[in-house]
PDB file of N, CA and C in Angstrom:
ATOM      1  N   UNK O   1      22.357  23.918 -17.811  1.00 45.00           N
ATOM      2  CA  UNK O   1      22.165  23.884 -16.365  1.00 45.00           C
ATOM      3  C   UNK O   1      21.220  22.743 -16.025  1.00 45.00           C
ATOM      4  N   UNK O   2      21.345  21.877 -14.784  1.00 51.00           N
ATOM      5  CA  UNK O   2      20.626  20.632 -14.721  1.00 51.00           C
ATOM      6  C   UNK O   2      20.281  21.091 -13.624  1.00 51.00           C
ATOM      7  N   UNK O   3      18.598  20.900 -13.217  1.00 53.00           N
ATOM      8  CA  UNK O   3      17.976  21.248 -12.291  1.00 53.00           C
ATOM      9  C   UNK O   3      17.117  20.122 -11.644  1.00 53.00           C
ATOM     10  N   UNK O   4      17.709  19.412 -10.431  1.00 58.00           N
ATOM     11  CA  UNK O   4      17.382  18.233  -9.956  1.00 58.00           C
ATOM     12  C   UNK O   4      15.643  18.457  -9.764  1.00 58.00           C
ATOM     13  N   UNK O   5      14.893  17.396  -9.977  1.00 62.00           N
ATOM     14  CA  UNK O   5      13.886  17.730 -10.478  1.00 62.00           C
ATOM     15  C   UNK O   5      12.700  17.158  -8.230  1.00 62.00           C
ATOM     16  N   UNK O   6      11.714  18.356  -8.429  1.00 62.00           N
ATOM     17  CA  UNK O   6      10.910  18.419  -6.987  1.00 62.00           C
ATOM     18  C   UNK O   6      11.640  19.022  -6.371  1.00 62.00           C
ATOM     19  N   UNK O   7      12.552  19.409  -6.583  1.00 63.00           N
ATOM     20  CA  UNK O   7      13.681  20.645  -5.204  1.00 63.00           C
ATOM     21  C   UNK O   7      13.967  19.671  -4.117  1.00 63.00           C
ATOM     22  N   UNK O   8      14.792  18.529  -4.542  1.00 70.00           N
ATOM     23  CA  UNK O   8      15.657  17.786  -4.004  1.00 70.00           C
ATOM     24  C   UNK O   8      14.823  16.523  -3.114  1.00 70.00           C
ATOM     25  N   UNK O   9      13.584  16.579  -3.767  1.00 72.00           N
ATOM     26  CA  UNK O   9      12.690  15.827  -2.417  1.00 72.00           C
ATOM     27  C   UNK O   9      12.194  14.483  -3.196  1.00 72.00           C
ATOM     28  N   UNK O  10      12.764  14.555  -4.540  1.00 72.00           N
ATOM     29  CA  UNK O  10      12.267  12.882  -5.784  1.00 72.00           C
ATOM     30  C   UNK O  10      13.470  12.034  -4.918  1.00 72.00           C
ATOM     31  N   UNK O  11      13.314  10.876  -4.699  1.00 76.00           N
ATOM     32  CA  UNK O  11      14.032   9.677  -4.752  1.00 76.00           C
ATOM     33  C   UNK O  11      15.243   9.604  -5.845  1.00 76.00           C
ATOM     34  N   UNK O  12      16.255   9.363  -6.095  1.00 75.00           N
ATOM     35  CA  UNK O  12      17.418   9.428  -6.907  1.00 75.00           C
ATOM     36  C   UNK O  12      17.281   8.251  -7.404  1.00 75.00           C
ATOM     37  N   UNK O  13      17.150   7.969  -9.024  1.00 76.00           N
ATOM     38  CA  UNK O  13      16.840   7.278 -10.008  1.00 76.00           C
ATOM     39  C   UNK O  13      17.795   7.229 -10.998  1.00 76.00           C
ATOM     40  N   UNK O  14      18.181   5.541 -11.908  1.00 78.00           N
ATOM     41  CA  UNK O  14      19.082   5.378 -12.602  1.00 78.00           C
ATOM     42  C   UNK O  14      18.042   4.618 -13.602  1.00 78.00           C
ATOM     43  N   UNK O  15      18.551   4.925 -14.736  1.00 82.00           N
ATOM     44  CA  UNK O  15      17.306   4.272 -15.865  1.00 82.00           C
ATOM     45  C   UNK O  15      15.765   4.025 -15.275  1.00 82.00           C
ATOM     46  N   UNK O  16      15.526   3.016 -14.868  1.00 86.00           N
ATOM     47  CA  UNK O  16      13.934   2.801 -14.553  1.00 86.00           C
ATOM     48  C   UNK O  16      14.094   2.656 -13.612  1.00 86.00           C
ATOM     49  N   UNK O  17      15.071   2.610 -12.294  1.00 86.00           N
ATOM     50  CA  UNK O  17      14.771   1.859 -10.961  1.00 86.00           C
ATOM     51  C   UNK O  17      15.371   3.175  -9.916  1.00 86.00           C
ATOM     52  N   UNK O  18      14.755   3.122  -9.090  1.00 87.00           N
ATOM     53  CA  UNK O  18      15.837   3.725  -7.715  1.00 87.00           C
ATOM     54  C   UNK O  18      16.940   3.375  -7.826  1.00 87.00           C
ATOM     55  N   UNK O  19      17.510   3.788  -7.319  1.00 87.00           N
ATOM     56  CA  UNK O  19      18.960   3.206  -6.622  1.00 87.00           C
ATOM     57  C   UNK O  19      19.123   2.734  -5.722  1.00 87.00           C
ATOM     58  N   UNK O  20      18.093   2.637  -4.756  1.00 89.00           N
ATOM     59  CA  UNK O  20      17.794   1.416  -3.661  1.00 89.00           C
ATOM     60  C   UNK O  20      17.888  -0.027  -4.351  1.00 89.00           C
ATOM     61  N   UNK O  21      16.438   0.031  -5.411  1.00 91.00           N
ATOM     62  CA  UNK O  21      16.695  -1.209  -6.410  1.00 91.00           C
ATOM     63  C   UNK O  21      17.296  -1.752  -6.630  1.00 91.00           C
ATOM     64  N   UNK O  22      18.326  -0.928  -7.311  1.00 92.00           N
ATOM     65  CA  UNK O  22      19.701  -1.285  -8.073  1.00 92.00           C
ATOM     66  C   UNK O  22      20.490  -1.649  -7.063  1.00 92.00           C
ATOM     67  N   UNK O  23      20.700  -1.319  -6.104  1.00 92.00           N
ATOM     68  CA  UNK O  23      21.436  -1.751  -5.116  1.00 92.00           C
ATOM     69  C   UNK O  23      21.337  -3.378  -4.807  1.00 92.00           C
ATOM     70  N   UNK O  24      19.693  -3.284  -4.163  1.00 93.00           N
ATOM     71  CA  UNK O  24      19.095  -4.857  -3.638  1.00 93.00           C
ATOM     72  C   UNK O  24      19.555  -5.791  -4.923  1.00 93.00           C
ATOM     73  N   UNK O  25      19.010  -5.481  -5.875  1.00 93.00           N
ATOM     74  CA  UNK O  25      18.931  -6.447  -7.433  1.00 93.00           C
ATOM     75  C   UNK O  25      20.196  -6.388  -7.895  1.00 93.00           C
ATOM     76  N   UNK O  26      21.167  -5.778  -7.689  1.00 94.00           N
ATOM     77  CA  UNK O  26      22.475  -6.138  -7.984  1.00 94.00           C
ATOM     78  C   UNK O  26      23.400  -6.796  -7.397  1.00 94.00           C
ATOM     79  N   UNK O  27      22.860  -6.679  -5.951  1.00 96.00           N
ATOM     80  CA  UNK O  27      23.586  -7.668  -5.219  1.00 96.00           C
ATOM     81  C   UNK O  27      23.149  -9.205  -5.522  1.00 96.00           C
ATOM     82  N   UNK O  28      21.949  -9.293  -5.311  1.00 95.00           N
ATOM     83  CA  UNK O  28      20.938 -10.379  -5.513  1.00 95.00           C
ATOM     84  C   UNK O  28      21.507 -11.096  -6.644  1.00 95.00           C
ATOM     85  N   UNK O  29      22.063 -10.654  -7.626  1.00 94.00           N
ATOM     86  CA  UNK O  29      22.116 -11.150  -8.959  1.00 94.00           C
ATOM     87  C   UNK O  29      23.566 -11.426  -8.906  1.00 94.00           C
ATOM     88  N   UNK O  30      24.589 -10.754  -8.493  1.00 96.00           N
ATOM     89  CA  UNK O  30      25.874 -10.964  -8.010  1.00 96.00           C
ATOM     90  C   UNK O  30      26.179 -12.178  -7.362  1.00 96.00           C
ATOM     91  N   UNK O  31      25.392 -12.248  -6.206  1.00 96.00           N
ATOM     92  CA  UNK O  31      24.980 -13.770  -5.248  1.00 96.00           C
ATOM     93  C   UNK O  31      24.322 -14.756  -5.935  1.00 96.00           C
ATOM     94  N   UNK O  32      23.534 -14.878  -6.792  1.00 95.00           N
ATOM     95  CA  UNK O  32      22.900 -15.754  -7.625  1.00 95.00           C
ATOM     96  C   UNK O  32      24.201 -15.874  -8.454  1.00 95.00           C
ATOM     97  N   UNK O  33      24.745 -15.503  -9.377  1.00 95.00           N
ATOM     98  CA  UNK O  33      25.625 -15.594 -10.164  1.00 95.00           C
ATOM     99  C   UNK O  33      26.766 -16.772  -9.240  1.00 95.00           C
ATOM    100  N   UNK O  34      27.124 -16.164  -8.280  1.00 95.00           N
ATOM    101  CA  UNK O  34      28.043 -16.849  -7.768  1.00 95.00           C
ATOM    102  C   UNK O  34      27.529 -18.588  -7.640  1.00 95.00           C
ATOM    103  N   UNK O  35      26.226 -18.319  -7.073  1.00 94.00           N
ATOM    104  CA  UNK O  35      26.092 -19.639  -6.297  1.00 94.00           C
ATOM    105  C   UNK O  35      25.656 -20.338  -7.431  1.00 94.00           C
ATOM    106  N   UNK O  36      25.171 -19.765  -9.019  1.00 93.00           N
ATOM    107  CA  UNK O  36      24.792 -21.026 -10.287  1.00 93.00           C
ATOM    108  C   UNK O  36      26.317 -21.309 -10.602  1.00 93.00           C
ATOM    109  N   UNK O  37      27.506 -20.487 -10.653  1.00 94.00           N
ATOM    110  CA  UNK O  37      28.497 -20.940 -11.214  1.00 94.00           C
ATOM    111  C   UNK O  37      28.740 -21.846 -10.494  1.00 94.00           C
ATOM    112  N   UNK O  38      29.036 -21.804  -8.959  1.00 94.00           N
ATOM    113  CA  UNK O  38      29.263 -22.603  -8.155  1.00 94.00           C
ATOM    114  C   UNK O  38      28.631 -24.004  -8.175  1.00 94.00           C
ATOM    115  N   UNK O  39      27.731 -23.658  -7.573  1.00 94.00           N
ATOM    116  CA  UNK O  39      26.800 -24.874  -6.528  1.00 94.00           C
ATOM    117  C   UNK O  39      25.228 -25.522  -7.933  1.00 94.00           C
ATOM    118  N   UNK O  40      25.749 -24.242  -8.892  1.00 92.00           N
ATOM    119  CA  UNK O  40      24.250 -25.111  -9.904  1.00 92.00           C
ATOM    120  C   UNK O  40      22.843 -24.592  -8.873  1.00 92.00           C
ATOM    121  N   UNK O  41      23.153 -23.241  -8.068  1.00 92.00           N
ATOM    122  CA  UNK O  41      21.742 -23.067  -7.371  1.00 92.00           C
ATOM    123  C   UNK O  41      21.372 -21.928  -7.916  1.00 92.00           C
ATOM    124  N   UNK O  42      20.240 -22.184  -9.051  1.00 91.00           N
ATOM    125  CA  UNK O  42      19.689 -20.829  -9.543  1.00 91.00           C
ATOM    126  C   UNK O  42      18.210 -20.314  -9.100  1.00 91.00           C
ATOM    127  N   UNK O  43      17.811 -20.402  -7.570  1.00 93.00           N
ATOM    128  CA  UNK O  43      16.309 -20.205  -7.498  1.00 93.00           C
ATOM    129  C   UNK O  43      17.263 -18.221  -6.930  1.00 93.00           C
ATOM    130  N   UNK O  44      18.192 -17.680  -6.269  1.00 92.00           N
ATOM    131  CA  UNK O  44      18.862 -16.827  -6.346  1.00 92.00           C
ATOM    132  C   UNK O  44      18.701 -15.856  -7.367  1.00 92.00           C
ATOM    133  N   UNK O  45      19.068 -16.694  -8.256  1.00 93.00           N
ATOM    134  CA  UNK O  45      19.604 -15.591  -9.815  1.00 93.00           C
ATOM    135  C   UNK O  45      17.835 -15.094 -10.263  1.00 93.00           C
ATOM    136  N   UNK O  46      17.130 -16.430  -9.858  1.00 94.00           N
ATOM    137  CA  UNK O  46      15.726 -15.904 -10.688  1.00 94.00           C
ATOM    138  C   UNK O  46      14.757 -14.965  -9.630  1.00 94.00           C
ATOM    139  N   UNK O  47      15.637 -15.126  -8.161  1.00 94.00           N
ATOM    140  CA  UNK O  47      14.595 -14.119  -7.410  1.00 94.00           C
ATOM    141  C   UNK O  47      14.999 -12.701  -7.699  1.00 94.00           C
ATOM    142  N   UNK O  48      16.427 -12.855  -8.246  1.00 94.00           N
ATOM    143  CA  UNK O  48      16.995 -11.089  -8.484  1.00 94.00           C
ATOM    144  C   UNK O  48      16.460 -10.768  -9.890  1.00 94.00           C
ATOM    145  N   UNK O  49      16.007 -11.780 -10.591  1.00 94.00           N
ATOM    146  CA  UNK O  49      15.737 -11.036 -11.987  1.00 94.00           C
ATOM    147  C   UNK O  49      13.795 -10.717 -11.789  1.00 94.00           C
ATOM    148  N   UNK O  50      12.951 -11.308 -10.973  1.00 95.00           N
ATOM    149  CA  UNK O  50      12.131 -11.088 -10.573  1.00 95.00           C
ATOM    150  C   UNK O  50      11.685  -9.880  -9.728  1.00 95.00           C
ATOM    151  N   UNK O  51      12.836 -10.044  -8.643  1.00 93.00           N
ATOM    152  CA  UNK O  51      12.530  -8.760  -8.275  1.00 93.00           C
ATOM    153  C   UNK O  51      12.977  -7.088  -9.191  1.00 93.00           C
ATOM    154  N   UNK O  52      13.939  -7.331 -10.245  1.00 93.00           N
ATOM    155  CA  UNK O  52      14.295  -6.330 -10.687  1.00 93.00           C
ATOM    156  C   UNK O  52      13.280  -5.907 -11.505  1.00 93.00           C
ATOM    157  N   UNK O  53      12.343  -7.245 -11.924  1.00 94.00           N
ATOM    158  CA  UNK O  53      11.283  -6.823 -13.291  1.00 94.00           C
ATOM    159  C   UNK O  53      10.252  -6.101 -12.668  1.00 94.00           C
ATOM    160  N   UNK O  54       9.491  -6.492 -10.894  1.00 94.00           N
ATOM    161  CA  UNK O  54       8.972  -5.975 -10.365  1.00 94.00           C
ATOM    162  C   UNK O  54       8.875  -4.763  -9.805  1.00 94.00           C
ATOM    163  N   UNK O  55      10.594  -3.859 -10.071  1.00 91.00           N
ATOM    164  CA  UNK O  55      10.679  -2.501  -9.542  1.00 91.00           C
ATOM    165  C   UNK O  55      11.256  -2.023 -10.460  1.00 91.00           C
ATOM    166  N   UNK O  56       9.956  -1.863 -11.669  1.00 92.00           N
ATOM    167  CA  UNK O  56      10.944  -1.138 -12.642  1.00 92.00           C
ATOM    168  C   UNK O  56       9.958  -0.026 -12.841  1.00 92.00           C
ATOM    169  N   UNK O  57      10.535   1.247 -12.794  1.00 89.00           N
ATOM    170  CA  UNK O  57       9.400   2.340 -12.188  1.00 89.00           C
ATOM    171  C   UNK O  57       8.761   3.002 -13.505  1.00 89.00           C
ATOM    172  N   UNK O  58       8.021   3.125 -14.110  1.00 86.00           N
ATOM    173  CA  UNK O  58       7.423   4.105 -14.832  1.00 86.00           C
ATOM    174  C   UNK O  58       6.576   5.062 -14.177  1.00 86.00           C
ATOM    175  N   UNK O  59       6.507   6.378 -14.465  1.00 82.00           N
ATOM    176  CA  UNK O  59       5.384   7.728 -14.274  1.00 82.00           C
ATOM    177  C   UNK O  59       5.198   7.180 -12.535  1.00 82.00           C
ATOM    178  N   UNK O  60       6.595   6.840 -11.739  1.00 81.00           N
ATOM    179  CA  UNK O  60       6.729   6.805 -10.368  1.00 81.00           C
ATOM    180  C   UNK O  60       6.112   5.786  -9.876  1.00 81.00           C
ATOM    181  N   UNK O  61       5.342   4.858 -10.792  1.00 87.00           N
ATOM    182  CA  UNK O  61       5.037   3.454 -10.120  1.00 87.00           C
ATOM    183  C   UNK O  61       5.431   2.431 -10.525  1.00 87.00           C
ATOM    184  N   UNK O  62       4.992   1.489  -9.781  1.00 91.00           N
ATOM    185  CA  UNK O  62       6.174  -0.112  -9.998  1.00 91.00           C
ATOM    186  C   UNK O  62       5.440  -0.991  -9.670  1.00 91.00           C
ATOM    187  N   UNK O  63       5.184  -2.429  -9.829  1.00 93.00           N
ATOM    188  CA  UNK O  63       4.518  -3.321 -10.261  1.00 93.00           C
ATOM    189  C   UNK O  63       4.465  -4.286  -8.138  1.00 93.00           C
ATOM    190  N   UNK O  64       5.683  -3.553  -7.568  1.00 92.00           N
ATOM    191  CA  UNK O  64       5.869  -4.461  -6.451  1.00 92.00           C
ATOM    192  C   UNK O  64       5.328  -3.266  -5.081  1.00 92.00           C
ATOM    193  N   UNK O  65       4.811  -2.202  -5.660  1.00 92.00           N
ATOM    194  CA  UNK O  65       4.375  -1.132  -5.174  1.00 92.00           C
ATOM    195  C   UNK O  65       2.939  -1.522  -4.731  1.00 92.00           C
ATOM    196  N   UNK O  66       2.502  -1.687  -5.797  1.00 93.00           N
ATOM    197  CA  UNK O  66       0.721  -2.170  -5.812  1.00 93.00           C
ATOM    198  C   UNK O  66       0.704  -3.276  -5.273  1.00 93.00           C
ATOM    199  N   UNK O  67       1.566  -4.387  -5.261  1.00 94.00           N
ATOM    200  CA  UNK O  67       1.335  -5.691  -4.681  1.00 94.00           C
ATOM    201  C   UNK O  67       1.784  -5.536  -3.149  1.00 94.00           C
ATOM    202  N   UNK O  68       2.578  -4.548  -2.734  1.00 92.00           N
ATOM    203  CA  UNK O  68       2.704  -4.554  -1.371  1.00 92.00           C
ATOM    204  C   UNK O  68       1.518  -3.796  -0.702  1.00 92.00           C
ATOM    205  N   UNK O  69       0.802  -3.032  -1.827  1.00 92.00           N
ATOM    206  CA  UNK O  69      -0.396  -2.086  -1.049  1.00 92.00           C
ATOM    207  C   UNK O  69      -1.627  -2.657  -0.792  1.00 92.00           C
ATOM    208  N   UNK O  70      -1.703  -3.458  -1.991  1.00 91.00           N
ATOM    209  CA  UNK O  70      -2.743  -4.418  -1.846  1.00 91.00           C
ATOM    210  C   UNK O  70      -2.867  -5.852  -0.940  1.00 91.00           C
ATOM    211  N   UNK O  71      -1.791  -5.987  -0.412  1.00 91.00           N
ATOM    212  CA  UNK O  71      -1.666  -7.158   0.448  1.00 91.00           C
ATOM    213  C   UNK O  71      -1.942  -6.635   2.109  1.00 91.00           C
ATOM    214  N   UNK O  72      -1.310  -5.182   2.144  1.00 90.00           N
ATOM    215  CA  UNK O  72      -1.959  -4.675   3.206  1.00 90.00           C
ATOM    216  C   UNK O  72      -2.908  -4.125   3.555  1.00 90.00           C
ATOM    217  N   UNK O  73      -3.820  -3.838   2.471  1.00 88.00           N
ATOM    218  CA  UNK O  73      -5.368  -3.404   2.286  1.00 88.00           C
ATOM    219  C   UNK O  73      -6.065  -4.851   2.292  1.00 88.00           C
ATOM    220  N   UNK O  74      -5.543  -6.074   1.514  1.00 87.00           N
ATOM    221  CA  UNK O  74      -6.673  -6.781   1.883  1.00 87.00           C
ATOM    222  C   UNK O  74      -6.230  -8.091   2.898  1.00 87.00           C
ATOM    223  N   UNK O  75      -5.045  -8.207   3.202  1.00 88.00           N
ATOM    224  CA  UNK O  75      -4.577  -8.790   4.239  1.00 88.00           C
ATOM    225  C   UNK O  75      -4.464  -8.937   5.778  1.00 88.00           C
ATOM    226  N   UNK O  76      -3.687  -7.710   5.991  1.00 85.00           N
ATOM    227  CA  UNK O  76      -2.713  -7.135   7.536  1.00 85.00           C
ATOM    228  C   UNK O  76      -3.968  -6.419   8.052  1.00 85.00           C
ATOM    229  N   UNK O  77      -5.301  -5.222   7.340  1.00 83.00           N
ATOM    230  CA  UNK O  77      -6.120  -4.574   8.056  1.00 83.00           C
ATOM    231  C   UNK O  77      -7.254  -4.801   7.944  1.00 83.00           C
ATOM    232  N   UNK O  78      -7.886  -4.979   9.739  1.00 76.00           N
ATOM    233  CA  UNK O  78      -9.536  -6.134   9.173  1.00 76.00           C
ATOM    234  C   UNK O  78     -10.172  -4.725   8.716  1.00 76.00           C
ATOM    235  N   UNK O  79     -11.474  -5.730   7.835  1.00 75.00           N
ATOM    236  CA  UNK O  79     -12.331  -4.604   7.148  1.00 75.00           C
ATOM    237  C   UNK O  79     -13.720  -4.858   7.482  1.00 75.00           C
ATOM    238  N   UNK O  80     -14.199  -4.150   7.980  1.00 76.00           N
ATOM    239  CA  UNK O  80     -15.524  -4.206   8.115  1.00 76.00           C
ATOM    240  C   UNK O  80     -16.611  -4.135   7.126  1.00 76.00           C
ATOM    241  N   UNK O  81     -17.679  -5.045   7.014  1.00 72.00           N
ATOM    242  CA  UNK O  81     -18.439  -5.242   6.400  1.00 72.00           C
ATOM    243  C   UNK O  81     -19.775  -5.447   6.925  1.00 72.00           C
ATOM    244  N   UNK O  82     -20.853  -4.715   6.708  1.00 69.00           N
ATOM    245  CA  UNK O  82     -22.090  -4.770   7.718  1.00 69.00           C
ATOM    246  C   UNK O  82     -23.055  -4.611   6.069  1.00 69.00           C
ATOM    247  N   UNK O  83     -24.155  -6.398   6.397  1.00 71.00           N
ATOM    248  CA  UNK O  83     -24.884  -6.627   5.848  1.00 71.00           C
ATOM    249  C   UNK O  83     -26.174  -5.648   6.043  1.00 71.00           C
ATOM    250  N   UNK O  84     -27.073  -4.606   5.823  1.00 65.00           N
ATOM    251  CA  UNK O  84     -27.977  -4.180   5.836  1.00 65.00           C
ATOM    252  C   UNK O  84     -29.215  -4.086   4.966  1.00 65.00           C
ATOM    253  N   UNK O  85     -29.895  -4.259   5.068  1.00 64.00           N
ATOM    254  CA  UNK O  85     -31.355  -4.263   4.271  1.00 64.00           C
ATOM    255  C   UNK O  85     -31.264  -3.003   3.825  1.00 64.00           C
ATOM    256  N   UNK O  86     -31.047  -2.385   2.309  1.00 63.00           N
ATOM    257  CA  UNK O  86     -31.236  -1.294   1.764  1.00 63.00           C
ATOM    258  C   UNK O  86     -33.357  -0.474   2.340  1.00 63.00           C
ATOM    259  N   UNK O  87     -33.932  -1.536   3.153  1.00 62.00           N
ATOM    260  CA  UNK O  87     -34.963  -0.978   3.145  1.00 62.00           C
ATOM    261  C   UNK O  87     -35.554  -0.892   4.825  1.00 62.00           C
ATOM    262  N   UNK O  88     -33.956  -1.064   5.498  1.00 59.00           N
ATOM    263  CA  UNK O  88     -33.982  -0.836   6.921  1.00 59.00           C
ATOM    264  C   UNK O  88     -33.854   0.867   7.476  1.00 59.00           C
ATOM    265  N   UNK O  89     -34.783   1.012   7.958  1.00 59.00           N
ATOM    266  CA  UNK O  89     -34.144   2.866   8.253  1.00 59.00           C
ATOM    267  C   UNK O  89     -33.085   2.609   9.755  1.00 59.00           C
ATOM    268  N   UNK O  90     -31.650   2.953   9.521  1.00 58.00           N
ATOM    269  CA  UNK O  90     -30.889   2.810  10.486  1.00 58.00           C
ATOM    270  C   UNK O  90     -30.771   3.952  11.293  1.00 58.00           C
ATOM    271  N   UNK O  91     -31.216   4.068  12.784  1.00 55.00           N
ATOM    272  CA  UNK O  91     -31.010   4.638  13.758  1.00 55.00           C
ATOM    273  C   UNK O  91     -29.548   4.757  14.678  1.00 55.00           C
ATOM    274  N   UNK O  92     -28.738   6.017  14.521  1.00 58.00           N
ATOM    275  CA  UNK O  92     -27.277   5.422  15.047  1.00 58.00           C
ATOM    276  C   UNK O  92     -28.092   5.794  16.843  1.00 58.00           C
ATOM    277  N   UNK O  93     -26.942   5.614  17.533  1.00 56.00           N
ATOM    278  CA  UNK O  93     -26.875   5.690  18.905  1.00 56.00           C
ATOM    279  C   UNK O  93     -26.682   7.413  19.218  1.00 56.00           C
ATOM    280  N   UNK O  94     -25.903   7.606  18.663  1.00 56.00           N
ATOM    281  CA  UNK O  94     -25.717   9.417  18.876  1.00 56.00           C
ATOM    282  C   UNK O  94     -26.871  10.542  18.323  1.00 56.00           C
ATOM    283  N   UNK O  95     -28.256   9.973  17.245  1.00 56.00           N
ATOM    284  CA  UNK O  95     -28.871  10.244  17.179  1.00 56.00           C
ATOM    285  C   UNK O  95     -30.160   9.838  18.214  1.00 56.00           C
ATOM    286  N   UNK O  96     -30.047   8.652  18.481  1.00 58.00           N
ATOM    287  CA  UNK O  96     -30.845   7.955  19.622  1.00 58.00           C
ATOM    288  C   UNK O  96     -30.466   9.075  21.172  1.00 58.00           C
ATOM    289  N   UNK O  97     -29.836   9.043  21.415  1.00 61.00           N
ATOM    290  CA  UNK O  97     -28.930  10.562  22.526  1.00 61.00           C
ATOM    291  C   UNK O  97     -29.536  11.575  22.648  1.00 61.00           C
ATOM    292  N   UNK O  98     -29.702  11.842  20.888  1.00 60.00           N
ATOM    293  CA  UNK O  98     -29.750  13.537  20.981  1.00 60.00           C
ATOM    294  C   UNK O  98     -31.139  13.810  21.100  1.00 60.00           C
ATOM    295  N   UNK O  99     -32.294  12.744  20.856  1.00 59.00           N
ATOM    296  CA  UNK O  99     -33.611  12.745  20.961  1.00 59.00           C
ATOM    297  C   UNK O  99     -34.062  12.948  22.153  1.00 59.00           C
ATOM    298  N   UNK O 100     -33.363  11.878  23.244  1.00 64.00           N
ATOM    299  CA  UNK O 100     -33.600  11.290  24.277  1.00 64.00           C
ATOM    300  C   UNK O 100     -33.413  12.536  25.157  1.00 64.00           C
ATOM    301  N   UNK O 101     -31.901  13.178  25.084  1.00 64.00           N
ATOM    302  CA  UNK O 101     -31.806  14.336  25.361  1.00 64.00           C
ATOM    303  C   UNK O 101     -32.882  15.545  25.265  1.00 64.00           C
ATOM    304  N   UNK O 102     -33.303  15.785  24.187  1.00 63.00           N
ATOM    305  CA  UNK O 102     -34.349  17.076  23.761  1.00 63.00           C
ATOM    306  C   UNK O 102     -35.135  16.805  24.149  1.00 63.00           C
ATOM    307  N   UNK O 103     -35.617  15.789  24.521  1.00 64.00           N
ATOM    308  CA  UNK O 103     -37.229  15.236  24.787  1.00 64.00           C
ATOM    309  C   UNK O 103     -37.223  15.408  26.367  1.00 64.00           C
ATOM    310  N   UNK O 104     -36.310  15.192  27.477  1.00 66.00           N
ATOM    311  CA  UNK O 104     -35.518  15.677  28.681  1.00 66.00           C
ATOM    312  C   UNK O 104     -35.600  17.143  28.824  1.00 66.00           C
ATOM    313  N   UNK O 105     -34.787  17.708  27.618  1.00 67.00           N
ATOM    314  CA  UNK O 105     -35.112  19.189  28.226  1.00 67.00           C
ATOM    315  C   UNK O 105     -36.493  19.982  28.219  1.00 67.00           C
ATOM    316  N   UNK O 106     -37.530  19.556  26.935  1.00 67.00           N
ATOM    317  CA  UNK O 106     -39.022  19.959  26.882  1.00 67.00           C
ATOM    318  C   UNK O 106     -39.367  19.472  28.135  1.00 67.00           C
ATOM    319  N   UNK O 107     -39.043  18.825  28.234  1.00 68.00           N
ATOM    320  CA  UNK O 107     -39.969  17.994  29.590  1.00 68.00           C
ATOM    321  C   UNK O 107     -39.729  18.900  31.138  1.00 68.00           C
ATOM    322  N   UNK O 108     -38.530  18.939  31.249  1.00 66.00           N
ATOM    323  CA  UNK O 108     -37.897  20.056  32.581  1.00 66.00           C
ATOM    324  C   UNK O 108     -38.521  21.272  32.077  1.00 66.00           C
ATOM    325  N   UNK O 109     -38.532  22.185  30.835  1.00 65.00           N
ATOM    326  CA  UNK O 109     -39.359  23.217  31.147  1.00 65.00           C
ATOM    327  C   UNK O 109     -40.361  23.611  31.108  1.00 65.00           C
TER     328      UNK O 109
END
């Protein structure tokens, strides 16, 4: 008995790749093929064998996984960075409030 494995919710996989993969990289390589027999244009054939080496999945990760995550972690979203003196005592504003506040209400009663 074969029991599709996560209760139908894994991605559908052929040797190491999706089948999305296999799809993109087979076409890719199909079209490269054509156009080195043809035309002598192999930058095609080497982007499909590149991208196939890049989505080749082990223990659910893949090499073009991390490079797309990391390009949008340190690329596409700004990151904030605030220089501080480890020997500055920082006062936020919502604590600045809540003082300002209490010190308001002693005062009214």
């Amino acid at each position: 008995m074969y029991i599709y494995p996560e209760n139908l919710k894994a991605a559908p996989t052929l040797w190491l790749w999706r089948l999305r993969d296999i799809t993109i990289g087979g076409t890719l390589a199909v079209l490269g093929a054509v156009l080195l027999a043809q035309f002598e244009f192999y930058p095609l054939a080497a982007a499909a064998g590149i991208y196939l080496f890049l989505t080749i999945r082990i223990d659910d990760a893949c090499i073009l996984d991390f490079i797309r995550k990391a390009s949008i972690y340190f690329l596409f979203r700004p990151q904030k960075y605030r220089w501080v003196s480890p020997f500055h005592m920082e006062v936020k504003d919502h604590q600045n409030n809540f003082f300002s506040r209490k010190k308001k209400k002693d005062a009214a009663r």
